[in-house]
mmCIF file of C-alpha atoms and ligand atoms in Angstrom:
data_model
loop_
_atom_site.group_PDB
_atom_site.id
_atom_site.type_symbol
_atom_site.label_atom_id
_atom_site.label_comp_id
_atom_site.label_asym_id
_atom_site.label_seq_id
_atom_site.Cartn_x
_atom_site.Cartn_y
_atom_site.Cartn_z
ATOM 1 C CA UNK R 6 -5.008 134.024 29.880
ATOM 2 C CA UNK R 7 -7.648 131.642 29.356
ATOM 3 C CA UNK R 8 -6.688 127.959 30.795
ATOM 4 C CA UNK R 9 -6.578 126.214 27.155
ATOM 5 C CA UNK R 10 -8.735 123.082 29.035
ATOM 6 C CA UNK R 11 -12.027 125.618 29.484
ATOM 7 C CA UNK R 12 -11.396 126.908 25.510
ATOM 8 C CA UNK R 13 -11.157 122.729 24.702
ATOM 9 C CA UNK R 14 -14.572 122.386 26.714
ATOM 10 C CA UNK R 15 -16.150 125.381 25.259
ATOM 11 C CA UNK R 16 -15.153 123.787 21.472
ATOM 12 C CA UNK R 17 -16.733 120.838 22.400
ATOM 13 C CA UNK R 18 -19.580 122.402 23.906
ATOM 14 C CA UNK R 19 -20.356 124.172 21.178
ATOM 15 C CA UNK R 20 -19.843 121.130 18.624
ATOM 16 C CA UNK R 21 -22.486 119.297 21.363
ATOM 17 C CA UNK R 22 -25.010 121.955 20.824
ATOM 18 C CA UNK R 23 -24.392 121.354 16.847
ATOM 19 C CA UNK R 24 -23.368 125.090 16.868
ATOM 20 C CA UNK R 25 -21.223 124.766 13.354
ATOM 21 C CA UNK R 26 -17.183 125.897 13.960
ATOM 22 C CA UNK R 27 -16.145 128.430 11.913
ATOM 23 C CA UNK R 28 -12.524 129.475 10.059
ATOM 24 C CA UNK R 29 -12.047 131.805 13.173
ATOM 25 C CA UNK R 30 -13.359 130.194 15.601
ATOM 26 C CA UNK R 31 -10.676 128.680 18.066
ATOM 27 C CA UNK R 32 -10.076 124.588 18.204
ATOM 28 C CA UNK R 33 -7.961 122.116 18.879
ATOM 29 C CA UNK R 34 -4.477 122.189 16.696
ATOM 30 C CA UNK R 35 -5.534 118.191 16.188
ATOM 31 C CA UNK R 36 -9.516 118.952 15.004
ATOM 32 C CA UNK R 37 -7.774 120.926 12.100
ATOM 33 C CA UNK R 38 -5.203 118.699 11.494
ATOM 34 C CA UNK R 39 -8.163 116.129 10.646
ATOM 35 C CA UNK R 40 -10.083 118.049 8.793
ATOM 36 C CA UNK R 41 -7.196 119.462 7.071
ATOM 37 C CA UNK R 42 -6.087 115.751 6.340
ATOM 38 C CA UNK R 43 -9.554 114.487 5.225
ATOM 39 C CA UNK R 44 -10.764 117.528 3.325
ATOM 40 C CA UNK R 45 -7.612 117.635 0.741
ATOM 41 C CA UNK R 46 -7.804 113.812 0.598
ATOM 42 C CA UNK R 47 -11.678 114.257 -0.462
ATOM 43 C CA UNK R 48 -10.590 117.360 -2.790
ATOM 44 C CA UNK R 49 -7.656 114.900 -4.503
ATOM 45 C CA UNK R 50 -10.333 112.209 -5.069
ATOM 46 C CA UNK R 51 -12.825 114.207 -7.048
ATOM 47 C CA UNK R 52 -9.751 115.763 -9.545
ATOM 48 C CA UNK R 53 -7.885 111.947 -9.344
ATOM 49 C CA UNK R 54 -11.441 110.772 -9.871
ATOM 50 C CA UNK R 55 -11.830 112.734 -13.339
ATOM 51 C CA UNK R 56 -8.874 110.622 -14.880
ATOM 52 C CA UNK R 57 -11.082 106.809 -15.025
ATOM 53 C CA UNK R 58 -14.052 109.170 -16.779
ATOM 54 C CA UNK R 59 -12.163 111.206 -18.700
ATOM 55 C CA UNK R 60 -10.681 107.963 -20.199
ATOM 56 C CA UNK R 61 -14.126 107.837 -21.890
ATOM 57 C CA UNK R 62 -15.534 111.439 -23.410
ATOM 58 C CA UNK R 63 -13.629 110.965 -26.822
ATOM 59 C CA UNK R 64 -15.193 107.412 -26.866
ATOM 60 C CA UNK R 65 -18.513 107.747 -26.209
ATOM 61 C CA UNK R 66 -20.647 105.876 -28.265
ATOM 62 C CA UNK R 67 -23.287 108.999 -28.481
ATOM 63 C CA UNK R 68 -23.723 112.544 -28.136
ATOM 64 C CA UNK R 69 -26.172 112.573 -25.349
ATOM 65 C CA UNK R 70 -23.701 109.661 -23.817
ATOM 66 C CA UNK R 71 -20.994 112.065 -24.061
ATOM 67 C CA UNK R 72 -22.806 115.691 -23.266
ATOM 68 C CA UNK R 73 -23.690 113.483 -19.482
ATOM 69 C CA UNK R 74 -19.899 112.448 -19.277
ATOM 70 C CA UNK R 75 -18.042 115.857 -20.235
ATOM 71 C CA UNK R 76 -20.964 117.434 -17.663
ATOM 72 C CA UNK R 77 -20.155 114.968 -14.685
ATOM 73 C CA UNK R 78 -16.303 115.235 -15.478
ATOM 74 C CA UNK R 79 -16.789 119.097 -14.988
ATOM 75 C CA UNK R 80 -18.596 118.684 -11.878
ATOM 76 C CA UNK R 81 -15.970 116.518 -10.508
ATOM 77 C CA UNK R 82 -13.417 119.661 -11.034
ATOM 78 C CA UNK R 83 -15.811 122.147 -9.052
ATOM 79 C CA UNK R 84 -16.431 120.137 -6.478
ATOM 80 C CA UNK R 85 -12.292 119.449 -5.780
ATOM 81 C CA UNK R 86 -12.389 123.332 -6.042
ATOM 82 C CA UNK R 87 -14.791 123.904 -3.559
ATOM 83 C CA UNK R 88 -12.959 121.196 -1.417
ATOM 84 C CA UNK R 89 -9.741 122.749 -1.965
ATOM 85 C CA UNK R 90 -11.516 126.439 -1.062
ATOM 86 C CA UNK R 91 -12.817 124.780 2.563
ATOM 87 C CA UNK R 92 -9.530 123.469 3.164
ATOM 88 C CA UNK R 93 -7.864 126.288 2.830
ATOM 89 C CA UNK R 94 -9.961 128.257 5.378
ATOM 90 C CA UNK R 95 -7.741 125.324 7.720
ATOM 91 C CA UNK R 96 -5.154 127.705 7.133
ATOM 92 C CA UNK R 97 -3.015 125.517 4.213
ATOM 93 C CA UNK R 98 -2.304 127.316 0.862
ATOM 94 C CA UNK R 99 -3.196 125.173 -2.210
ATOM 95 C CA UNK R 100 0.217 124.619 -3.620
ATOM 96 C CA UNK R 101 1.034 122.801 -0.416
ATOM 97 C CA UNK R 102 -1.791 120.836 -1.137
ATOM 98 C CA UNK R 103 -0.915 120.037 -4.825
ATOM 99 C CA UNK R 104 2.528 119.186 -3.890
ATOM 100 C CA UNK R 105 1.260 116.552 -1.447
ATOM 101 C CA UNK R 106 -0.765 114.923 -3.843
ATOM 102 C CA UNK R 107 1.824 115.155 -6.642
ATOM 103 C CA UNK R 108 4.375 113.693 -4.715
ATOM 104 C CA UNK R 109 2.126 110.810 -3.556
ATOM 105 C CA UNK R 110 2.552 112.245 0.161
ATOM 106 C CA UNK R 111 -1.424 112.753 0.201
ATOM 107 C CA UNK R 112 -4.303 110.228 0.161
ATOM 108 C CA UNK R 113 -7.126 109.949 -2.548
ATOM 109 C CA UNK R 114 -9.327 107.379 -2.629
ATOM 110 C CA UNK R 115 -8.636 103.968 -3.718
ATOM 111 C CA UNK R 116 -11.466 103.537 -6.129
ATOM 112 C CA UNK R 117 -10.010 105.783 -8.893
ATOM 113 C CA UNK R 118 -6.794 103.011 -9.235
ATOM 114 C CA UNK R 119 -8.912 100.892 -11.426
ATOM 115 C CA UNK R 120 -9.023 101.391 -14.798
ATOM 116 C CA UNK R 121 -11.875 101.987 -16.593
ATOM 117 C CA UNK R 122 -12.249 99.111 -19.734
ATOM 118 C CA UNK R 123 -15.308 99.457 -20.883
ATOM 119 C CA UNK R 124 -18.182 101.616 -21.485
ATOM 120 C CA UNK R 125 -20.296 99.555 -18.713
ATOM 121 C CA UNK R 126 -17.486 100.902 -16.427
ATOM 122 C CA UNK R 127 -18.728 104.454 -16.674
ATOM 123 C CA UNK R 128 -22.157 103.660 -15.815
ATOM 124 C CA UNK R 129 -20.916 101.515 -13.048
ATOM 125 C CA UNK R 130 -18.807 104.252 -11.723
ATOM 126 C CA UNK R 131 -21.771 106.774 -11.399
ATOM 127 C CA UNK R 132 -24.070 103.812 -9.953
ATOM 128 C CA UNK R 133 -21.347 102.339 -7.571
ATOM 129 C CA UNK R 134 -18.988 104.889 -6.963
ATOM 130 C CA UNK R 135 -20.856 107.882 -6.873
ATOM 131 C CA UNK R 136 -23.645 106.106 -4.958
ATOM 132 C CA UNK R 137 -21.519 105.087 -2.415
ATOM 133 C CA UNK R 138 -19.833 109.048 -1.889
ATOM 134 C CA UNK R 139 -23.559 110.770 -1.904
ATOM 135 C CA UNK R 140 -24.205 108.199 1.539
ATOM 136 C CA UNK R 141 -20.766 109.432 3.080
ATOM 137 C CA UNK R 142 -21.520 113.278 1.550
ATOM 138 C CA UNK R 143 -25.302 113.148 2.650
ATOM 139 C CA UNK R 144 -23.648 112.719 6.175
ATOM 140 C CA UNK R 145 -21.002 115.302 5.819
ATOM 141 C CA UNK R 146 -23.583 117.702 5.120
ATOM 142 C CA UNK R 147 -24.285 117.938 8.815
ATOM 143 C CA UNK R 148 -20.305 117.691 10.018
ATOM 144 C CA UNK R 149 -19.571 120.089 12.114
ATOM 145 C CA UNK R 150 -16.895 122.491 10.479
ATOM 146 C CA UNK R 151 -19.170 125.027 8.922
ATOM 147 C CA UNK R 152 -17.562 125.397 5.201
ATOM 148 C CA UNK R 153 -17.255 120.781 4.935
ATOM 149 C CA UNK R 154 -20.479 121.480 5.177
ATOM 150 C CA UNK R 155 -21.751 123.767 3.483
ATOM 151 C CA UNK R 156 -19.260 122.514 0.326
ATOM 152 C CA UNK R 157 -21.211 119.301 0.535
ATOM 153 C CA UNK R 158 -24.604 120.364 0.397
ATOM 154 C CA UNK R 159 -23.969 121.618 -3.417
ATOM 155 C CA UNK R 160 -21.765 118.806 -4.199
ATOM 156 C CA UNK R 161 -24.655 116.253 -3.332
ATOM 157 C CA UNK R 162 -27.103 117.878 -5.525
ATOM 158 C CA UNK R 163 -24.756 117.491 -8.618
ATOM 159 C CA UNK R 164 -24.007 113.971 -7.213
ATOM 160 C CA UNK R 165 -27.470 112.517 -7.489
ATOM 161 C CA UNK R 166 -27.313 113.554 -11.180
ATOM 162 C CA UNK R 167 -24.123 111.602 -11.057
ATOM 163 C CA UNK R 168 -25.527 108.281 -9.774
ATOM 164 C CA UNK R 169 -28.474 108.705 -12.328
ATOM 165 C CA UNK R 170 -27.027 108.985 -15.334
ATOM 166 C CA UNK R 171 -24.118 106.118 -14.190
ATOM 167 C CA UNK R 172 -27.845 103.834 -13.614
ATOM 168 C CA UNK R 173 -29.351 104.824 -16.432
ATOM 169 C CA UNK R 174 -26.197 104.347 -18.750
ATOM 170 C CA UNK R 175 -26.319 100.191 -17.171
ATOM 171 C CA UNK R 176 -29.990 99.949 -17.644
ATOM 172 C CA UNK R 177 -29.584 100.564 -21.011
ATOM 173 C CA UNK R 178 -27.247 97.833 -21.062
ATOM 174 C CA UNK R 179 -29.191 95.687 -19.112
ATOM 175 C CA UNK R 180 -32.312 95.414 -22.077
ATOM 176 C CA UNK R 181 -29.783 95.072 -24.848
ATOM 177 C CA UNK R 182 -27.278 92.444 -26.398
ATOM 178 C CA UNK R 183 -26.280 89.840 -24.844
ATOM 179 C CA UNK R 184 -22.552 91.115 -25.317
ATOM 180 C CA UNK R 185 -24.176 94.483 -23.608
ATOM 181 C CA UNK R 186 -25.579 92.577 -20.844
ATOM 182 C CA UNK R 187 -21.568 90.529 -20.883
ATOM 183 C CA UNK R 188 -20.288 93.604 -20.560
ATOM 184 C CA UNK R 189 -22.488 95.185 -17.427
ATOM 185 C CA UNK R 190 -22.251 91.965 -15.573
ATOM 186 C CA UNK R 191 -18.273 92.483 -16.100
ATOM 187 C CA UNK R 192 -18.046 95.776 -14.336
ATOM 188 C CA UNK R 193 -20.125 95.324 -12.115
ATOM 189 C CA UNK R 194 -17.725 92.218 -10.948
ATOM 190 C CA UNK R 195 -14.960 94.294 -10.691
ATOM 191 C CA UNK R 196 -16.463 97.390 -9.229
ATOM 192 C CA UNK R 197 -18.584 95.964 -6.552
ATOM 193 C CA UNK R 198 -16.174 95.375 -4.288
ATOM 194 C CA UNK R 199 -13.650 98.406 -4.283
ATOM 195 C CA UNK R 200 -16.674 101.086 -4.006
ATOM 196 C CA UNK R 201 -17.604 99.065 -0.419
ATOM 197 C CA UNK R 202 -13.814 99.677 0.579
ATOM 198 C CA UNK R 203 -14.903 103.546 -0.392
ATOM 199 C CA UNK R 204 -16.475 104.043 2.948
ATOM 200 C CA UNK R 205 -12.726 103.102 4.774
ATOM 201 C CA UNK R 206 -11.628 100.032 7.034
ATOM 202 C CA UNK R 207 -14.195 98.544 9.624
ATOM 203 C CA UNK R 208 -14.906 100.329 12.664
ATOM 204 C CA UNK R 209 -13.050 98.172 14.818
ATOM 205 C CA UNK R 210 -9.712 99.343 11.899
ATOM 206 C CA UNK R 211 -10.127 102.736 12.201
ATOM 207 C CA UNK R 212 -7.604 104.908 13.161
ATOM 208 C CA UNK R 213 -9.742 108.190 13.034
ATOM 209 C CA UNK R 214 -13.701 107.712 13.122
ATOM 210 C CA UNK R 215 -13.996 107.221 17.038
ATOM 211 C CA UNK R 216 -12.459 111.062 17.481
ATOM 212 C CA UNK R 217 -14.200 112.530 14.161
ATOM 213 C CA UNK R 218 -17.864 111.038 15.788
ATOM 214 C CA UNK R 219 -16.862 112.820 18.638
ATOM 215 C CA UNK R 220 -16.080 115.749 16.916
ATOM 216 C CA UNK R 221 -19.537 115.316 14.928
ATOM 217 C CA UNK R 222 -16.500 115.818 12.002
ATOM 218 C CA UNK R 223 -18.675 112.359 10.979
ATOM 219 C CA UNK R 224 -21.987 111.527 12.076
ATOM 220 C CA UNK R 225 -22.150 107.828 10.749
ATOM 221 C CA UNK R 226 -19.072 105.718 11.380
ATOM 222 C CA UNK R 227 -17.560 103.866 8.189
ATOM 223 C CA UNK R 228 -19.579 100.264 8.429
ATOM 224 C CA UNK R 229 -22.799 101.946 9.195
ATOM 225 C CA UNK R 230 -22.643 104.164 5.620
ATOM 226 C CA UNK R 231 -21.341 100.464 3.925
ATOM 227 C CA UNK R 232 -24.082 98.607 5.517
ATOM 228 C CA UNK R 233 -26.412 101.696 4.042
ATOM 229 C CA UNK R 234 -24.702 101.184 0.968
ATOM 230 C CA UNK R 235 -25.353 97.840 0.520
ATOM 231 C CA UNK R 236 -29.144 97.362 1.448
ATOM 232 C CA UNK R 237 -29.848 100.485 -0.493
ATOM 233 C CA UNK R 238 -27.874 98.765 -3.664
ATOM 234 C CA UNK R 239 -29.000 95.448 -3.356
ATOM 235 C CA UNK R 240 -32.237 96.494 -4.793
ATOM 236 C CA UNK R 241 -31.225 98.458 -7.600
ATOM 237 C CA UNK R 242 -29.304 95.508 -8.816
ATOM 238 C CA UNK R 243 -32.544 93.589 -9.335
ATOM 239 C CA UNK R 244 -33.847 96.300 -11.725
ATOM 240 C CA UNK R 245 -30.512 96.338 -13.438
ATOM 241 C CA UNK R 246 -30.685 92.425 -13.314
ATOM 242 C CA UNK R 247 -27.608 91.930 -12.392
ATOM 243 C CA UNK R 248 -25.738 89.504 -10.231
ATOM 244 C CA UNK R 249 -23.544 91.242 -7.815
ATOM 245 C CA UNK R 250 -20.487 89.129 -6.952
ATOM 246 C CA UNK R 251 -20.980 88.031 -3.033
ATOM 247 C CA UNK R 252 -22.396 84.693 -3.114
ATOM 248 C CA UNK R 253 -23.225 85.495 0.720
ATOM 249 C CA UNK R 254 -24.950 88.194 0.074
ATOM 250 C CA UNK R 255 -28.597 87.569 1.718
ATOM 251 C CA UNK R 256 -31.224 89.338 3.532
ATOM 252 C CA UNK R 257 -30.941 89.237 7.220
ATOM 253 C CA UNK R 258 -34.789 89.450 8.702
ATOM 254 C CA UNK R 259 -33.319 89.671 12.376
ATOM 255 C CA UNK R 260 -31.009 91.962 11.588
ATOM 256 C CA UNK R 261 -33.075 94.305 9.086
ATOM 257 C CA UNK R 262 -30.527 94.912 6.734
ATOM 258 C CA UNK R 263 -28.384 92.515 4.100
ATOM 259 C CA UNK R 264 -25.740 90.609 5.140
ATOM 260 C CA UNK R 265 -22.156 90.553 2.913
ATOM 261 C CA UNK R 266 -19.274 88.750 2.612
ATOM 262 C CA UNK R 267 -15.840 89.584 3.763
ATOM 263 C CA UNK R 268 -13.850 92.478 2.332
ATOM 264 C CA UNK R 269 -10.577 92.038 1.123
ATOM 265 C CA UNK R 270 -8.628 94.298 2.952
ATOM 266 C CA UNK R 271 -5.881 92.971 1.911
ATOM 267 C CA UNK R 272 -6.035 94.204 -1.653
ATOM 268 C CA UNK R 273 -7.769 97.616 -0.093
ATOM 269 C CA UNK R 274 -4.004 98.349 2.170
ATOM 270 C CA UNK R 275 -2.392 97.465 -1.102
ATOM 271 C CA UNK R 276 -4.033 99.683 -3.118
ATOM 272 C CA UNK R 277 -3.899 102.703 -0.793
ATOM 273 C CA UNK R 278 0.054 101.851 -0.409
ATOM 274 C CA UNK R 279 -0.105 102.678 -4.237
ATOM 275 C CA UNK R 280 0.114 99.149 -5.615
ATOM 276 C CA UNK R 281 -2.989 99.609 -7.582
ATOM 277 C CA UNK R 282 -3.817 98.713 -11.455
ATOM 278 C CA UNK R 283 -3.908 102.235 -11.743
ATOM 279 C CA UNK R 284 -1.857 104.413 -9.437
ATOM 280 C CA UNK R 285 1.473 105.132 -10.976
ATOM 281 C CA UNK R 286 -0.278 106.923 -13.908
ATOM 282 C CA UNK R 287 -2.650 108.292 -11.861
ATOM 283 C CA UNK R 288 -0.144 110.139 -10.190
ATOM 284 C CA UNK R 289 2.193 110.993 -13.308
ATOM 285 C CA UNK R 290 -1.041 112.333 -15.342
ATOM 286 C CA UNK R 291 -1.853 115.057 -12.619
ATOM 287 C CA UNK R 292 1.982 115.837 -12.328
ATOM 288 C CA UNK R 293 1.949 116.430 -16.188
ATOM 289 C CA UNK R 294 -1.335 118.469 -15.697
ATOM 290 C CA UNK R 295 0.318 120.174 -13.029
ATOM 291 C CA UNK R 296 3.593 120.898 -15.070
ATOM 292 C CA UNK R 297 1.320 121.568 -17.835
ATOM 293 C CA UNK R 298 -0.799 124.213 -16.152
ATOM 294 C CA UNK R 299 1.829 126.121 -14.417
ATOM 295 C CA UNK R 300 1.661 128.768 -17.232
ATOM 296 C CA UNK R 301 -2.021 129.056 -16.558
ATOM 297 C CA UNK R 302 -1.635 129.897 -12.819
ATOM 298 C CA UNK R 303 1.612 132.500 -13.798
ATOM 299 C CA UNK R 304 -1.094 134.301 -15.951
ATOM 300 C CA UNK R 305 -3.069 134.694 -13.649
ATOM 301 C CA UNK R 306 -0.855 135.931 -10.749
ATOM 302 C CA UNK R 307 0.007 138.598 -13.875
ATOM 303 C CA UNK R 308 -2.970 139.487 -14.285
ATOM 304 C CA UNK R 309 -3.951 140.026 -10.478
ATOM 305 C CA UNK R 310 -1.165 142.086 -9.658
ATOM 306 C CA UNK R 311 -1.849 143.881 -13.061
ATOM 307 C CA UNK R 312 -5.305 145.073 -11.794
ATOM 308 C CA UNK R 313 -3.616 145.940 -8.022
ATOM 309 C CA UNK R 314 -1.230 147.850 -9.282
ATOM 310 C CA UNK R 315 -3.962 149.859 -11.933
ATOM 311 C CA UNK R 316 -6.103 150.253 -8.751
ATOM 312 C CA UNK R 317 -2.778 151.455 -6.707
ATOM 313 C CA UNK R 318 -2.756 153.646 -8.950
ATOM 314 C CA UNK R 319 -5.866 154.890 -9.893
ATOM 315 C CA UNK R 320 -6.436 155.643 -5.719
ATOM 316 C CA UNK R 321 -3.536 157.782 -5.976
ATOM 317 C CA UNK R 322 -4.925 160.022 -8.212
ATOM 318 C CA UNK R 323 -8.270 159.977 -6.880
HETATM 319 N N1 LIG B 408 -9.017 105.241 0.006
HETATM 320 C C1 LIG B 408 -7.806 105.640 0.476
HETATM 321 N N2 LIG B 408 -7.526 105.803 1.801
HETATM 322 C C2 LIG B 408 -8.529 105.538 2.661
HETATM 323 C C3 LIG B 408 -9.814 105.124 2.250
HETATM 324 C C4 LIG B 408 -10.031 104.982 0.849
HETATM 325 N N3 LIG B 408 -11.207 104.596 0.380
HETATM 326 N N4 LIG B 408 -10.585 104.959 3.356
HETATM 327 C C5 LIG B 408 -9.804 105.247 4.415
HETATM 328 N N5 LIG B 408 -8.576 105.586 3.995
HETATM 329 C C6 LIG B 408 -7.438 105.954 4.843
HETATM 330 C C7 LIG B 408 -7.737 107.186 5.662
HETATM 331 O O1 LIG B 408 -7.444 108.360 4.919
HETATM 332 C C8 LIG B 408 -6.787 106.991 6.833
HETATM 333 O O2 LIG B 408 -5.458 107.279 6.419
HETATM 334 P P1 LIG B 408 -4.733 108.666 6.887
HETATM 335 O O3 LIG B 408 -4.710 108.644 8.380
HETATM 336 O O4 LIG B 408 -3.379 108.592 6.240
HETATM 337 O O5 LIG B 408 -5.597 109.775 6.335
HETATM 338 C C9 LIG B 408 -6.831 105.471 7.049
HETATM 339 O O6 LIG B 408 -7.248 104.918 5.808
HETATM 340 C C10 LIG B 408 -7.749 105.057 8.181
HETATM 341 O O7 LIG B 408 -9.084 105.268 7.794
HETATM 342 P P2 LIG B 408 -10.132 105.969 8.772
HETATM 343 O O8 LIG B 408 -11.461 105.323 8.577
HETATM 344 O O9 LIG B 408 -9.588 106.011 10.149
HETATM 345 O O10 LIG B 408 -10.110 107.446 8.147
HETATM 346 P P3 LIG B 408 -11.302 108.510 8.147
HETATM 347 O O11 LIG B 408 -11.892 108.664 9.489
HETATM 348 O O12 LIG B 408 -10.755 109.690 7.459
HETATM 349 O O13 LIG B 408 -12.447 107.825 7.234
HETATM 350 C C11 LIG B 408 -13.294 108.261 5.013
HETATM 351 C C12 LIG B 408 -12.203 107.562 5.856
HETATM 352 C C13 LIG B 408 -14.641 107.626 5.338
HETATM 353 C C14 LIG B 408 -12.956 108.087 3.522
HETATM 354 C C15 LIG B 408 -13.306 109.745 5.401
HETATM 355 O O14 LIG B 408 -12.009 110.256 5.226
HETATM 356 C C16 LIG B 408 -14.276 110.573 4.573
HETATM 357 O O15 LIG B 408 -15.465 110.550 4.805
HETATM 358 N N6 LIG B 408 -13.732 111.344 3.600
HETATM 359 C C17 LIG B 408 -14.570 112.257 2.834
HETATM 360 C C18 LIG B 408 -15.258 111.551 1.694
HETATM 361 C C19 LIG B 408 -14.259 111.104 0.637
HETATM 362 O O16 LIG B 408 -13.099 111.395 0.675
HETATM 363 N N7 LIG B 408 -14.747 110.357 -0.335
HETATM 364 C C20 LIG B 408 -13.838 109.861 -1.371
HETATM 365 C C21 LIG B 408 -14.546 109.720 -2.621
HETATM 366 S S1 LIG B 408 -14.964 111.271 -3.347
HETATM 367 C C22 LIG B 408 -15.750 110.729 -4.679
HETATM 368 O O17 LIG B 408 -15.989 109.599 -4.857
HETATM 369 C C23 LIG B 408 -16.186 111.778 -5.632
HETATM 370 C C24 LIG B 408 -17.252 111.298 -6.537
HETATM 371 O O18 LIG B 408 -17.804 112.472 -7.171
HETATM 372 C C25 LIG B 408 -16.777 110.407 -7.638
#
């Protein structure tokens, strides 16, 4: 019997040597249990994160406008599927997964309990908050459990289209009414600050980054992608011409990078407890779809054991 310390060095080892671990590859009970935890939290954001958009298709105010919205919405679906897929290689079956989310035992991300009031919020929710998960998915592209990321490296190709179109939507904005321009500088207010609690509490907060760097499970720890965020933001917020609310927001020479004001994490704790604008009917609008859908997934156990038992069959008489 192999002493379980030398199968614990080899793991890490092998994660040292950026040799990606595989479904049956052995590790530690507690490196799936992480990746279990944060790959079915990232899966739950993308199909909670449909909800805000979706909020807008049927109110579009044009056909191209919409055609980018239903297309994004779509994407956000696949990419909780592929999520969902990786996780399950952890050795969880999906239903366990659903029924943590449904019952509000599992995590999503605390950005998708704001509601979405405005047009200007859609934009600013592909600028912000899809700009702020392609710096945390660039990273995971390199994590080190072989399907994360492999998952991520399609996701952030559909993602960049994500972030465009949210831009492009606010630049249109940006060079029209002045109600337009009202209306941009209004999300953008009460976006800001939620998509910088996307990347998770400081460093020094953290319950789980010091162990996941170690685990090259991440490669950037949460303030370093925020930081990332932020200088890489600032900028595009002077094309947009827009003021983004942190009066202390200023460029630090010394430093090389912008320096921000402080986060509420007090709102950010409250949110994630599920005292957010938005999260009771987050929650009851994928239990409905849930509820809704359960004929869908009985259909299609049908028709899978339909086509064993015709292939059963069919080998018998072969
Ligand atoms: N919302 C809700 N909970 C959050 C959070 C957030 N924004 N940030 C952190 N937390 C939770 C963590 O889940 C953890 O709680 P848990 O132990 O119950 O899971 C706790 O706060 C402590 O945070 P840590 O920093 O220690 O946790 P992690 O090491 O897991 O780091 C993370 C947090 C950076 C979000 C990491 O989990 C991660 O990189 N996840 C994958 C990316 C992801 O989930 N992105 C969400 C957005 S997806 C999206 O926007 C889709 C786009 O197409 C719209």
């Amino acid at each position: 019997m192999v002493p379980i310390k030398s199968l614990e060095e080899k793991f890490q080892a092998a994660v040292d040597a950026e040799i990606k671990i595989e479904p049956k590859d052995w590790m530690p009970d507690a490196y799936r249990k992480t990746l279990i935890r944060q790959i079915s939290q990232h899966a739950h954001s993308e199909i909670v994160g449909m909800l805000p958009e979706g909020n807008w298709i049927s109110r579009a105010p044009s056909l191209r406008r919409k055609v980018g919205l239903l297309a994004k919405v779509q994407d956000e679906a696949g990419h909780g599927l592929y999520l969902y897929s990786a996780c399950e290689t952890l050795g969880i079956d999906r239903e366990e997964l659903f029924e943590q989310l449904n019952t509000g035992k599992a995590k999503y991300s605390s950005i998708f309990n704001y509601p979405t009031t405005t047009w200007a919020d859609i934009g600013a929710i592909g600028w912000l908050v899809d700009g702020a998960a392609i710096m945390n998915q660039v990273m995971l592209c390199r994590t080190s459990y072989g399907p994360y990321a492999r998952a991520m490296v399609r996701i952030c190709k559909e993602e960049s289209f994500h972030q465009r179109q949210g831009f492009e939507i606010l630049l249109t904005l940006s060079k029209g009414s002045e109600e337009q321009r009202a209306m941009l500088q209004d999300a953008v207010d009460r976006w800001w600050w939620p998509s910088l609690m996307m990347f998770g509490p400081s460093d020094k907060e953290s319950t789980h980054s010091a162990q996941s760097m170690k685990w090259k499970i991440k490669r950037k720890s949460n303030d370093e992608l925020r930081q990332q965020f932020v200088d890489a933001t600032v900028e595009q917020a002077k094309i947009l011409n827009v003021t983004l609310p942190d009066p202390e927001l200023k460029w630090n020479e010394e430093r090389g990078h912008y320096d921000f004001g402080p986060i509420d994490w007090e709102e950010f704790w409250n949110v994630v407890k599920g005292n957010g604008p938005c999260n009771k009917e987050r929650l009851a609008a994928r239990v409905k779809a849930h509820d809704e859908g359960a004929w869908v997934r009985d259909a299609a156990v049908a028709f899978a054991e339909k086509q064993a038992k015709r292939r059963a069959e069919a080998n018998k008489v072969a």
